[in-house]
Amino acid sequence: MTTFSLDDSSVFVIIGSGAGGGVLSRELASRGHKVVCLEAGPRLTLGDVVNDETEMFNKLTWLDRRMATGKPDPNFPVWGCKTVGGTTMHWTGACPRFEPHEMRALSTYGEMPDATLVDWPVTPEEMADWYDKAETRMGVTGTQGYPHLPPGNNYKVLEAGARKCGYTDMDTHNMAINSIDRDGRPHCRQLGFCTSGCAVGAKWSTLYTEIPAAEETGNFELRPGCMVTGLEVGEDGRIASVTYLSDGKSYTQKARAVSVAGNVVETTRLLLNNRSQRHPDGLANSSGLVGRNYMRHFTIQVMGVMPGKVHFYRQTHLAGVVRDERAHRPERGFAGGFLISTVPFTPEVLAKNMLTGGWGRDLTQVLDKYEYLAGMLLTGEDPPQLDNRITLHPEARDGYGLPVPVIHYEDHPNTIAMKDYAWKAGRRIYEAMGAEQVIEMGDYIPATHNMGTARMGEDPATSVCNPFGRTHDVANLFVSDGSLFPTAGGCNPTLTIVALAMRQAQHIDGELKAGRL
Ligand SMILES: Cc1cc2nc3c(=O)[nH]c(=O)nc-3n(C[C@H](O)[C@H](O)[C@H](O)COP(=O)(O)OP(=O)(O)OC[C@H]3O[C@@H](n4cnc5c(N)ncnc54)[C@H](O)[C@@H]3O)c2cc1C
Ligand code: SF4
């Protein structure tokens, strides 16, 4: 096992071992660079994963105190993980690419009141190559020659209803879930416990893909249970070291360069909380944009009580998608679009969220029909807004003694219009299949897609990071998660996080070799 000294100032320190940090770790280590990855959570094995959503929620989820104002649940506004592998343990594996129009949001949608739309500083053409590499790495089904997953019943209902409604672009989705044995891992068993962490390892998680591959290079040390609290700036204006807590003790690791990949809320907190004379408003925050333009997608659901049994829980959660509404068609009354995917729920989640305030026969007659339920998730683009932001509470502290992050989010009118349309589109699909009852469920899921608080761009006055995720203000500080996204697109973000991390690694490699970092 490789270990590095705390005094070794030649190491590249990566904070977080999830999609962004895990991939960057492997990419840099395999190019011969010395990497230390500091991860707040523990290192589990596949043997620790059980098919029990409640038990795994408690084992994996980031449960430190957070607050919210506006729309999100004030007690649990964001759903992510604190564990080696990060939220790639909980995630469901859907891996669509951003569409070109979504990366050119300002040019395509035009100016939108109260939104800070921009075009991405990376072209769709350049991203296409990195998407190819990311899909190959993750084994994304329906791409790069990997077969699609087989259709489950929930998808068959969705597909048939969608065709009756005139939709044509649908399949069992592009999933980072093995449809064949590959990469030393088995194919998916369709057990349907994807958010518990896949007990057989068919679903891509950095815990058992990128992290072990980085370790095999001999250039990488993972330090689990290490919560980073400080980033220290040296006389030269560069980050000189990183301070972290482990087992109640504080350690300081010297660093050549640092990347933060803590999944938006924690990335933002680290930047804002490390103030100094040189950086009075937080690290890399001369633009005042750190924490602003927070995006999270809307995720609403529609459930149908179907005439026959569906058993919607017996398959991968999101393995089924209708893409027709993803396009930008302003005649619908909003800019951008959304995806319609399959989703199942446990009876417990349904009881809590299906009929808000529901009680008695209204509720039980639907739950009695659990085996007849079909379910869909509608996920759509939300425009960036300056006032949707993450700040630090002036007094409240969490168990580490750090200021509690406060997440403020309100729907933009464009989002409200898109949601109204999406609910109706979903309802039509199940009604076309003869549903006895259709239930439109609210936007109650905590944010699983977090984006935007350290947006990348060419201009230091209007962005936090450059187009490679390097902060404009601190030459050896990078961001490697969804915080970089200038706009949210209408699809799940992780493939893009991985593609950007691979692209960033190539850039860092070049800079390190040229002695510019
Ligand atoms: C239930 C669920 C389903 C999802 N399904 C999908 C899907 O189908 N498709 C999709 O694209 N996305 C999905 N997502 C989102 C996806 O999981 C995230 O986009 C992705 O994991 C983000 O990668 P990341 O590297 O930014 O953060 P993470 O993967 O969350 O990793 C961040 C890591 O940083 C660590 N960390 C944070 N702060 C510190 C600190 N100060 N010190 C040390 N370590 C720290 C955390 O412990 C964590 O391990 C889903 C999310 C959830 C919750
Ligand atoms: S359905 Fe497939 S990916 Fe999901 S938990 Fe089961 S084996 Fe893993």
Short mmCIF file of C-alpha atoms in Angstrom, two decimals, residues 49-61 63 79 89-92 191-197 203 312-313 315-317 343-350 352-353 370 444:
data_model
loop_
_atom_site.label_atom_id
_atom_site.label_comp_id
_atom_site.label_asym_id
_atom_site.label_seq_id
_atom_site.Cartn_x
_atom_site.Cartn_y
_atom_site.Cartn_z
CA VAL A 49 -24.01 -3.60 1.05
CA VAL A 50 -27.36 -5.20 1.85
CA ASN A 51 -30.66 -5.05 -0.03
CA ASP A 52 -32.33 -2.79 2.49
CA GLU A 53 -32.98 0.85 1.58
CA THR A 54 -33.34 2.10 5.16
CA GLU A 55 -30.23 0.37 6.46
CA MET A 56 -28.15 1.56 3.49
CA PHE A 57 -29.54 5.10 3.71
CA ASN A 58 -28.25 5.26 7.27
CA LYS A 59 -24.90 3.74 6.29
CA LEU A 60 -24.19 5.85 3.23
CA THR A 61 -25.96 9.20 3.42
CA LEU A 63 -26.47 13.33 7.47
CA TRP A 79 -29.31 13.89 -0.81
CA MET A 89 -22.99 4.33 -4.09
CA HIS A 90 -26.57 5.64 -3.93
CA TRP A 91 -27.03 6.69 -7.53
CA THR A 92 -29.15 4.86 -10.07
CA LEU A 191 -32.87 -6.98 -8.18
CA GLY A 192 -34.07 -3.39 -7.96
CA PHE A 193 -32.01 -2.20 -5.00
CA CYS A 194 -29.87 0.25 -6.96
CA THR A 195 -30.11 3.12 -4.45
CA SER A 196 -29.05 0.83 -1.62
CA GLY A 197 -25.69 0.40 -3.33
CA LYS A 203 -23.58 -0.67 -11.06
CA PHE A 312 -42.45 -2.04 -10.91
CA TYR A 313 -39.89 -2.72 -8.17
CA GLN A 315 -35.87 -4.00 -12.19
CA THR A 316 -33.19 -1.34 -12.31
CA HIS A 317 -34.74 1.91 -11.15
CA VAL A 343 -38.92 4.81 -11.32
CA PRO A 344 -40.21 2.49 -8.58
CA PHE A 345 -40.88 3.36 -4.95
CA THR A 346 -41.03 1.32 -1.78
CA PRO A 347 -44.43 1.22 0.01
CA GLU A 348 -42.85 3.31 2.78
CA VAL A 349 -41.82 6.11 0.41
CA LEU A 350 -45.22 6.00 -1.27
CA LYS A 352 -45.09 9.26 3.01
CA ASN A 353 -45.14 11.14 -0.27
CA TYR A 370 -48.87 -1.77 -5.01
CA TYR A 444 -40.51 16.23 -2.78
#
